[in-house]
Coordinates of C-alpha atoms in Angstrom, one line a residue:
Chain A
X198 CA 0.0 0.0 0.1
X199 CA 1.3 3.5 -1.1
X200 CA 0.6 6.5 1.0
X201 CA 0.5 9.9 -0.2
X202 CA -0.3 13.4 1.3
X203 CA -3.6 13.3 3.1
X204 CA -6.7 14.2 0.8
X205 CA -10.4 14.5 2.2
X206 CA -11.6 11.9 -0.3
X207 CA -9.4 9.1 1.1
X208 CA -11.0 6.6 3.5
X209 CA -8.1 6.7 5.9
X210 CA -6.1 9.5 7.6
X211 CA -2.8 10.0 9.5
X212 CA -1.7 10.8 12.9
X213 CA 1.6 12.6 12.9
X214 CA 3.7 12.2 16.0
X215 CA 3.9 9.8 19.1
X216 CA 1.3 11.7 21.2
X217 CA -1.7 11.6 18.8
X218 CA -0.8 8.1 17.4
X219 CA -0.8 6.8 21.0
X220 CA -4.2 8.4 21.5
X221 CA -5.5 6.6 18.3
X222 CA -4.1 3.3 19.5
X223 CA -5.8 3.8 22.9
X224 CA -9.1 4.8 21.6
X225 CA -9.6 3.5 18.3
X226 CA -7.4 0.5 18.0
X227 CA -9.6 -1.5 15.7
X228 CA -9.2 1.2 13.1
X229 CA -5.5 1.3 13.1
X230 CA -4.1 0.0 9.4
X231 CA -0.5 0.8 10.1
X232 CA 2.1 2.3 12.5
X233 CA 5.2 3.6 10.9
X234 CA 8.2 4.1 13.4
X235 CA 11.1 6.1 12.1
X236 CA 14.3 3.9 12.5
X237 CA 16.0 6.6 14.6
X238 CA 13.1 6.5 17.2
X239 CA 14.4 5.2 20.5
X240 CA 11.7 5.8 23.1
X241 CA 11.5 2.4 24.4
X242 CA 8.2 2.9 26.6
X243 CA 6.3 4.2 23.7
X244 CA 7.6 1.4 21.4
X245 CA 6.5 -1.2 24.0
X246 CA 3.1 0.5 24.1
X247 CA 2.8 0.3 20.6
X248 CA 3.7 -3.4 20.3
X249 CA 1.5 -4.3 23.3
X250 CA -1.6 -2.9 21.6
X251 CA -1.0 -3.1 17.9
X252 CA -0.9 -6.3 15.9
X253 CA 3.0 -6.8 15.0
X254 CA 2.2 -7.0 11.3
X255 CA 0.8 -3.6 11.1
X256 CA 3.9 -1.9 12.7
X257 CA 6.6 -1.0 10.2
X258 CA 10.0 0.2 11.1
X259 CA 10.7 2.5 8.2
X260 CA 14.4 2.4 7.5
X261 CA 13.9 4.7 4.5
X262 CA 12.7 8.1 5.5
X263 CA 10.3 8.4 2.5
X264 CA 7.0 8.1 4.4
X265 CA 8.1 10.6 6.9
X266 CA 9.1 13.1 4.2
X267 CA 5.8 12.7 2.3
X268 CA 3.6 13.3 5.3
X269 CA 5.4 15.5 8.0
X270 CA 5.7 18.9 6.3
X271 CA 9.2 19.9 7.5
X272 CA 8.4 18.9 11.1
X273 CA 10.4 16.2 13.0
X274 CA 8.0 13.4 13.2
X275 CA 9.0 10.0 14.2
X276 CA 5.9 8.2 14.5
X277 CA 2.9 8.1 11.9
X278 CA -0.2 6.2 12.6
X279 CA -2.6 5.4 9.5
X280 CA -6.3 4.6 10.5
X281 CA -9.5 3.9 8.8
X282 CA -12.0 6.6 9.0
X283 CA -15.2 6.0 10.9
X284 CA -18.5 7.3 11.6
X285 CA -19.8 8.5 14.9
X286 CA -23.0 9.9 16.3
X287 CA -23.7 12.3 19.2
X288 CA -24.8 10.8 22.3
X289 CA -28.3 12.1 22.9
X290 CA -28.2 11.7 26.6
X291 CA -25.1 14.0 27.2
X292 CA -24.1 17.7 26.6
X293 CA -22.9 18.9 23.3
X294 CA -20.8 21.4 21.6
X295 CA -22.0 22.9 18.2
X296 CA -19.8 24.6 15.9
X297 CA -21.3 26.4 12.9
X298 CA -18.8 26.4 10.1
X299 CA -15.5 26.1 11.8
X300 CA -13.0 27.1 9.0
X301 CA -9.4 26.7 10.7
X302 CA -8.0 23.4 11.2
X303 CA -5.8 24.3 14.1
X304 CA -8.6 26.0 15.9
X305 CA -10.8 23.2 15.5
X306 CA -8.4 20.7 17.0
X307 CA -7.8 23.1 20.0
X308 CA -11.5 23.4 20.6
X309 CA -11.9 19.7 20.6
X310 CA -9.2 19.4 23.2
X311 CA -10.7 21.9 25.3
X312 CA -14.1 20.5 25.1
X313 CA -12.8 17.2 26.2
X314 CA -10.8 18.7 28.9
X315 CA -14.2 20.0 30.4
X316 CA -15.9 16.8 29.7
X317 CA -17.9 17.4 26.9
X318 CA -17.3 14.4 24.4
X319 CA -20.0 15.2 21.5
X320 CA -19.2 17.9 18.9
X321 CA -21.8 18.9 16.3
X322 CA -20.5 20.6 13.3
X323 CA -22.6 22.5 11.0
X324 CA -21.5 22.4 7.5
X325 CA -19.7 23.9 5.5
X326 CA -16.7 23.3 8.2
X327 CA -13.2 22.0 7.8
X328 CA -12.5 18.2 7.5
X329 CA -12.0 17.0 11.3
X330 CA -10.0 14.0 9.9
X331 CA -7.4 16.3 8.5
X332 CA -4.1 15.3 10.1
X333 CA -3.6 19.1 11.1
X334 CA -6.8 19.0 13.1
X335 CA -5.8 15.8 14.8
X336 CA -2.5 17.2 15.5
X337 CA -3.8 20.3 17.1
X338 CA -6.2 18.4 19.1
X339 CA -3.5 16.3 20.5
X340 CA -5.3 13.1 19.5
X341 CA -8.4 14.1 21.6
X342 CA -10.5 13.7 18.6
X343 CA -10.3 9.9 19.2
X344 CA -12.2 10.3 22.5
X345 CA -15.2 12.4 21.3
X346 CA -18.1 11.9 18.9
X347 CA -18.3 14.2 16.0
X348 CA -21.3 14.5 13.7
X349 CA -21.9 16.9 10.6
X350 CA -25.3 18.5 10.0
X351 CA -26.4 20.7 7.1
X352 CA -28.2 23.3 9.3
X353 CA -29.2 24.0 12.7
X354 CA -32.7 22.9 12.0
X355 CA -31.3 19.4 11.1
X356 CA -29.5 19.2 14.3
X357 CA -32.4 20.4 16.4
X358 CA -34.8 17.8 14.7
X359 CA -32.3 15.1 15.8
X360 CA -31.6 16.2 19.0
X361 CA -34.8 17.4 20.5
X362 CA -34.0 17.5 24.3
X363 CA -30.9 19.7 24.1
X364 CA -31.1 23.5 25.1
X365 CA -29.0 25.6 23.0
X366 CA -26.8 28.3 24.3
X367 CA -25.5 30.7 21.8
X368 CA -22.3 32.5 22.1
X369 CA -22.5 35.8 20.4
X370 CA -21.7 39.5 20.9
X371 CA -25.3 40.9 19.9
X372 CA -26.9 40.3 23.5
X373 CA -26.8 41.7 27.0
X374 CA -26.8 38.2 28.6
X375 CA -23.3 38.0 30.4
X376 CA -21.7 34.7 31.0
X377 CA -20.4 35.6 34.5
X378 CA -23.8 36.1 35.9
X379 CA -25.7 33.5 33.7
X380 CA -27.1 30.4 35.1
X381 CA -27.2 27.3 33.0
X382 CA -30.6 25.4 33.2
X383 CA -29.8 22.0 34.3
X384 CA -33.4 20.8 34.1
X385 CA -34.2 17.0 34.4
X386 CA -34.3 15.1 31.1
X387 CA -32.6 18.0 29.3
X388 CA -29.2 18.5 28.1
X389 CA -27.0 21.5 27.1
X390 CA -25.5 22.5 23.7
X391 CA -22.9 25.3 23.6
X392 CA -23.0 26.8 20.1
X393 CA -20.1 28.8 18.6
X394 CA -19.8 30.4 15.2
X395 CA -17.3 30.8 12.5
X396 CA -13.9 32.5 13.4
X397 CA -14.6 35.4 11.3
X398 CA -18.3 35.9 11.2
X399 CA -19.5 34.5 14.4
X400 CA -23.0 32.8 14.8
X401 CA -25.7 34.2 12.5
X402 CA -27.9 36.4 14.5
X403 CA -31.2 35.7 12.6
X404 CA -30.5 31.9 13.0
X405 CA -29.4 31.8 16.7
X406 CA -31.1 34.8 18.2
X407 CA -33.9 32.7 19.9
X408 CA -31.4 30.1 21.2
X409 CA -30.3 31.6 24.4
X410 CA -27.6 34.2 23.4
X411 CA -24.9 34.5 25.9
X412 CA -21.8 37.0 25.7
X413 CA -18.6 36.8 27.3
X414 CA -17.9 40.2 28.9
X415 CA -14.6 41.6 27.8
X416 CA -12.9 45.1 27.9
X417 CA -13.9 47.6 25.1
X418 CA -10.2 47.6 24.4
X419 CA -10.4 44.5 22.3
X420 CA -12.7 43.7 19.5
X421 CA -13.4 40.0 20.4
X422 CA -11.6 37.0 21.8
X423 CA -10.0 34.3 19.6
X424 CA -12.8 31.8 19.3
X425 CA -10.8 28.8 20.8
X426 CA -10.4 31.1 23.9
X427 CA -14.0 31.9 24.0
X428 CA -15.0 28.4 23.6
X429 CA -12.6 27.5 26.5
X430 CA -14.1 29.9 28.9
X431 CA -17.6 28.9 28.1
X432 CA -16.8 25.1 28.7
X433 CA -14.9 26.0 31.9
X434 CA -17.8 28.0 33.3
X435 CA -20.4 25.3 32.3
X436 CA -18.5 22.5 33.7
X437 CA -18.1 24.3 36.9
X438 CA -21.9 25.2 37.3
X439 CA -22.7 21.6 36.2
X440 CA -20.5 20.2 39.0
X441 CA -21.9 22.5 41.7
X442 CA -25.3 21.7 40.7
X443 CA -25.0 18.1 41.5
Chain B
X1380 CA 14.4 54.7 3.6
X1381 CA 14.5 51.0 2.6
X1382 CA 12.8 48.4 4.7
X1383 CA 13.7 44.6 4.8
X1384 CA 12.1 41.7 6.5
X1385 CA 11.9 42.2 10.2
X1386 CA 14.9 41.5 12.5
X1387 CA 15.1 41.7 16.1
X1388 CA 18.0 44.1 16.1
X1389 CA 16.1 46.9 14.1
X1390 CA 15.1 49.7 16.3
X1391 CA 11.8 49.8 14.2
X1392 CA 9.1 47.1 13.5
X1393 CA 5.9 46.6 11.4
X1394 CA 2.3 46.2 11.6
X1395 CA 0.7 44.0 8.9
X1396 CA -2.8 44.7 8.0
X1397 CA -5.4 47.2 8.7
X1398 CA -6.5 46.2 12.2
X1399 CA -3.1 46.2 13.9
X1400 CA -1.9 49.3 12.1
X1401 CA -5.0 51.2 13.4
X1402 CA -4.3 50.0 16.9
X1403 CA -0.8 51.3 16.4
X1404 CA -2.0 54.7 15.2
X1405 CA -4.6 55.0 18.0
X1406 CA -2.4 54.1 20.8
X1407 CA 1.3 54.9 19.8
X1408 CA 0.7 57.6 17.3
X1409 CA 4.1 59.3 18.2
X1410 CA 6.0 56.3 17.2
X1411 CA 4.7 56.0 13.6
X1412 CA 7.4 56.4 11.2
X1413 CA 5.6 55.4 7.9
X1414 CA 2.2 54.0 6.7
X1415 CA 2.1 52.0 3.5
X1416 CA -1.2 51.9 1.7
X1417 CA -1.6 49.5 -1.2
X1418 CA -2.7 51.2 -4.2
X1419 CA -5.7 48.8 -4.5
X1420 CA -7.0 49.4 -1.0
X1421 CA -10.4 51.0 -1.1
X1422 CA -11.7 51.2 2.4
X1423 CA -12.4 54.9 2.6
X1424 CA -13.3 54.8 6.3
X1425 CA -9.9 53.4 7.1
X1426 CA -8.1 55.8 4.9
X1427 CA -9.8 58.8 6.4
X1428 CA -8.9 57.6 9.9
X1429 CA -5.3 57.3 8.9
X1430 CA -5.1 60.7 7.2
X1431 CA -6.9 62.3 10.2
X1432 CA -4.2 60.9 12.7
X1433 CA -1.0 60.4 10.8
X1434 CA 0.9 63.3 9.2
X1435 CA 0.2 63.2 5.4
X1436 CA 4.0 63.0 4.8
X1437 CA 4.2 59.9 6.5
X1438 CA 1.6 58.1 4.5
X1439 CA 2.7 56.7 1.2
X1440 CA 0.4 55.1 -1.4
X1441 CA 2.6 52.2 -2.8
X1442 CA 1.9 52.0 -6.5
X1443 CA 4.7 49.3 -6.7
X1444 CA 3.9 46.2 -4.6
X1445 CA 7.5 45.7 -3.5
X1446 CA 7.1 46.6 0.0
X1447 CA 4.1 44.3 0.5
X1448 CA 5.8 41.5 -1.3
X1449 CA 8.9 41.7 1.0
X1450 CA 6.8 42.1 4.3
X1451 CA 3.7 40.0 3.9
X1452 CA 4.6 36.4 3.7
X1453 CA 2.2 35.3 1.0
X1454 CA -0.8 36.7 2.9
X1455 CA -3.0 39.5 1.6
X1456 CA -1.9 42.6 3.3
X1457 CA -3.1 46.1 2.2
X1458 CA -1.8 48.3 4.9
X1459 CA 1.6 48.2 6.6
X1460 CA 2.7 50.3 9.5
X1461 CA 6.3 51.1 10.4
X1462 CA 7.0 52.4 13.8
X1463 CA 9.8 53.2 16.4
X1464 CA 10.2 50.8 19.0
X1465 CA 9.8 52.1 22.5
X1466 CA 10.4 51.0 26.3
X1467 CA 7.6 50.4 28.7
X1468 CA 7.6 49.9 32.4
X1469 CA 4.8 47.9 34.4
X1470 CA 2.4 49.8 36.3
X1471 CA 3.2 49.0 40.0
X1472 CA -0.2 49.9 41.1
X1473 CA -2.0 47.4 38.9
X1474 CA -2.4 43.7 38.4
X1475 CA 0.3 41.8 36.1
X1476 CA 0.6 38.8 34.0
X1477 CA 3.9 37.3 34.1
X1478 CA 5.2 34.8 31.2
X1479 CA 8.2 32.9 31.8
X1480 CA 10.0 32.2 28.6
X1481 CA 7.0 32.3 26.2
X1482 CA 8.6 30.6 23.1
X1483 CA 5.7 30.8 20.4
X1484 CA 5.1 34.3 18.7
X1485 CA 1.3 33.3 18.0
X1486 CA 0.6 32.3 21.4
X1487 CA 2.2 35.4 22.9
X1488 CA 0.2 37.7 20.9
X1489 CA -2.9 35.7 21.6
X1490 CA -2.3 35.9 25.5
X1491 CA -1.6 39.6 25.3
X1492 CA -5.1 39.9 23.6
X1493 CA -6.8 37.7 26.2
X1494 CA -5.2 39.6 29.0
X1495 CA -6.2 43.0 27.7
X1496 CA -9.7 41.7 27.1
X1497 CA -9.9 41.0 31.0
X1498 CA -8.4 44.2 31.8
X1499 CA -4.8 43.2 32.6
X1500 CA -2.5 45.8 30.9
X1501 CA 0.9 44.7 32.3
X1502 CA 2.8 41.8 31.0
X1503 CA 6.1 40.8 32.5
X1504 CA 8.2 38.6 30.3
X1505 CA 11.1 36.4 32.1
X1506 CA 13.9 35.7 29.6
X1507 CA 14.5 33.9 27.3
X1508 CA 11.3 34.6 25.6
X1509 CA 10.3 35.7 22.1
X1510 CA 10.7 39.3 20.9
X1511 CA 7.3 41.0 21.4
X1512 CA 8.0 43.5 18.5
X1513 CA 8.1 40.9 16.0
X1514 CA 5.3 41.5 13.4
X1515 CA 3.9 37.9 14.1
X1516 CA 3.3 38.6 17.7
X1517 CA 1.8 42.1 16.7
X1518 CA -0.6 40.3 14.3
X1519 CA -1.9 37.6 16.6
X1520 CA -2.4 40.3 19.3
X1521 CA -4.5 42.1 16.9
X1522 CA -2.6 45.1 17.7
X1523 CA -3.5 44.9 21.4
X1524 CA 0.1 45.0 22.3
X1525 CA 0.1 48.8 21.9
X1526 CA -2.4 49.2 24.7
X1527 CA -0.3 47.2 27.3
X1528 CA 3.0 47.8 29.1
X1529 CA 5.6 45.0 28.4
X1530 CA 8.8 44.6 30.4
X1531 CA 11.6 42.1 30.2
X1532 CA 13.4 40.4 33.4
X1533 CA 16.1 38.1 33.6
X1534 CA 14.5 36.1 36.5
X1535 CA 11.5 35.7 38.8
X1536 CA 13.9 37.3 41.6
X1537 CA 14.6 40.3 39.5
X1538 CA 10.9 40.8 38.9
X1539 CA 10.0 40.4 42.7
X1540 CA 12.6 42.9 43.6
X1541 CA 11.1 45.6 41.5
X1542 CA 7.5 44.8 42.1
X1543 CA 7.6 44.0 45.9
X1544 CA 3.6 44.5 46.3
X1545 CA 2.4 41.9 44.0
X1546 CA 1.1 38.5 45.1
X1547 CA 2.2 35.9 42.6
X1548 CA -0.3 33.2 41.6
X1549 CA 1.4 30.3 39.7
X1550 CA -0.3 28.2 37.2
X1551 CA 1.0 24.7 37.2
X1552 CA -0.2 21.1 37.3
X1553 CA 1.8 20.1 40.5
X1554 CA -0.7 21.4 43.1
X1555 CA -4.0 20.4 44.7
X1556 CA -5.4 24.0 44.7
X1557 CA -8.0 24.3 42.1
X1558 CA -8.9 27.4 40.3
X1559 CA -12.7 26.9 40.5
X1560 CA -12.8 26.9 44.3
X1561 CA -9.8 29.3 44.7
X1562 CA -10.3 32.7 46.1
X1563 CA -8.0 35.5 44.9
X1564 CA -6.7 37.7 47.7
X1565 CA -7.6 41.4 47.1
X1566 CA -5.9 42.9 49.9
X1567 CA -5.3 46.6 50.2
X1568 CA -2.2 48.0 48.9
X1569 CA -1.4 44.6 47.2
X1570 CA -1.9 43.7 43.5
X1571 CA -1.9 40.3 41.8
X1572 CA 0.5 38.6 39.2
X1573 CA -0.7 35.6 37.3
X1574 CA 2.3 33.6 36.2
X1575 CA 2.3 31.1 33.3
X1576 CA 5.2 29.0 32.1
X1577 CA 6.5 27.9 28.6
X1578 CA 4.5 26.1 26.2
X1579 CA 6.2 22.8 26.7
X1580 CA 7.8 22.9 30.1
X1581 CA 5.3 25.0 32.1
X1582 CA 6.7 26.9 35.2
X1583 CA 9.7 25.5 37.0
X1584 CA 8.4 23.7 40.2
X1585 CA 11.5 24.8 42.3
X1586 CA 11.3 28.4 41.6
X1587 CA 7.5 28.8 41.7
X1588 CA 6.4 26.3 44.3
X1589 CA 6.0 29.0 47.0
X1590 CA 4.4 31.4 44.8
X1591 CA 0.6 30.2 45.4
X1592 CA 0.4 27.4 42.8
X1593 CA -3.1 26.8 41.2
X1594 CA -4.2 24.2 38.8
X1595 CA -7.2 24.5 36.3
X1596 CA -9.1 21.2 36.9
X1597 CA -9.3 19.5 33.6
X1598 CA -10.4 15.8 32.7
X1599 CA -7.9 13.1 33.0
X1600 CA -8.9 12.5 29.3
X1601 CA -6.5 15.3 28.3
X1602 CA -2.9 15.9 29.1
X1603 CA -3.1 19.7 29.6
X1604 CA -4.8 22.8 28.1
X1605 CA -3.1 24.6 25.3
X1606 CA -1.3 27.6 27.1
X1607 CA -3.3 30.4 25.7
X1608 CA -6.5 28.6 26.7
X1609 CA -5.2 28.1 30.1
X1610 CA -4.2 31.7 30.6
X1611 CA -7.6 33.0 29.2
X1612 CA -9.5 30.8 31.7
X1613 CA -7.4 32.2 34.5
X1614 CA -7.8 36.0 33.5
X1615 CA -11.7 35.4 33.0
X1616 CA -11.8 34.0 36.6
X1617 CA -9.5 36.6 38.1
X1618 CA -11.5 39.4 36.6
X1619 CA -14.8 38.1 37.5
X1620 CA -13.8 37.7 41.2
X1621 CA -12.3 41.2 41.1
X1622 CA -15.4 42.7 39.9
X1623 CA -17.5 40.8 42.5
X1624 CA -15.1 42.0 45.2
X1625 CA -15.7 45.6 44.6

């Protein structure tokens, strides 16, 4: 099997680096097609972990650097995983993040990592939006994408029709509801969805105005927060209130 | 005057793009040496703002694209500011952020933007650490660096000798003090310093262990938060407590 630079149309993708590759192995072992280990890689602990969990025939010590040169974009990468893509669906009995048209790969990965860090394991993406299987997303997620469910929807309407027991909270600037005094509603049999817009445009006001708009109060000295920072504050505050509510 | 790609040794630097250039003009007008406007730039409002605030002789409509090609690294940039570097000192009667050896330009800019967003206008940097005048830092700060004071120190000791009335809070993983139940101490005549380590290494435990360690409680599913996200949560929580304390 020959491997070329990642394309969205492929039914497989790559993990670049030891950290995301170990996350792949630990969470989606059944999807691993191949693990390439650079012949100069000497971390015995990582190697032991790989051989313990992955069928030996699927591990290849690459004496040629070819595969690393093709996939690693100038960076120093010593471990590459190849895995079969998979479908996942959101858990209807748990809280969600909803990202409407995320357009930056690094940001998407970072947002997934922060969500998981504050115990949200289900991510809805409203299209268009970048391909979450892109190795750049996986890398910036530090492999956390293998521990969350991600599902694409064509519109907010489609999402709401499928997940009817979720209260949506929409993070946007056009509101006077401020996060630091806001109380999330943890009512029985309902779950929460924290929604964030595109990096440049934010959430569309007309579509989201009736979905509990919330604003993070920032100084007038800056125009807005970076989207990954805004999301991280929101999941931090949500997680804190949820734990205090129990 | 000829302009080449930015180097740290220059006594001037650049703002790339309209947004950071307007922040430069609004906050450090006296340092503006030159504003280049690409001949295809047509935003009348921005142009009016520039001519209103900058001496006409310092504004050059660049009919050749040369300066833009040299400075803009493939991106579409239509406004470039050139400014003389300056020194600033921290305000001893206000709260500080302390960054110990920040090594990524994009992260430094983003952290400055978040700090300003939550009303912290003084940033101490312990060397080594990237050059905050680098155009990449300025860009990712969205020009917010022109609204904060930044001062370099060789060590935590040097910082503490100069700013004696600051209580330092050190964000690190090796502690059981959790941010979401932590109460910052707003005692009279004292100010706060929130300290963060390098992206890869974090704060040095031996140096910071007696400086009020605090940890952000994250799920065991992730290893750590991205540093800019960690800092943003911290300044959000600090700002909230400070306002509630008044």
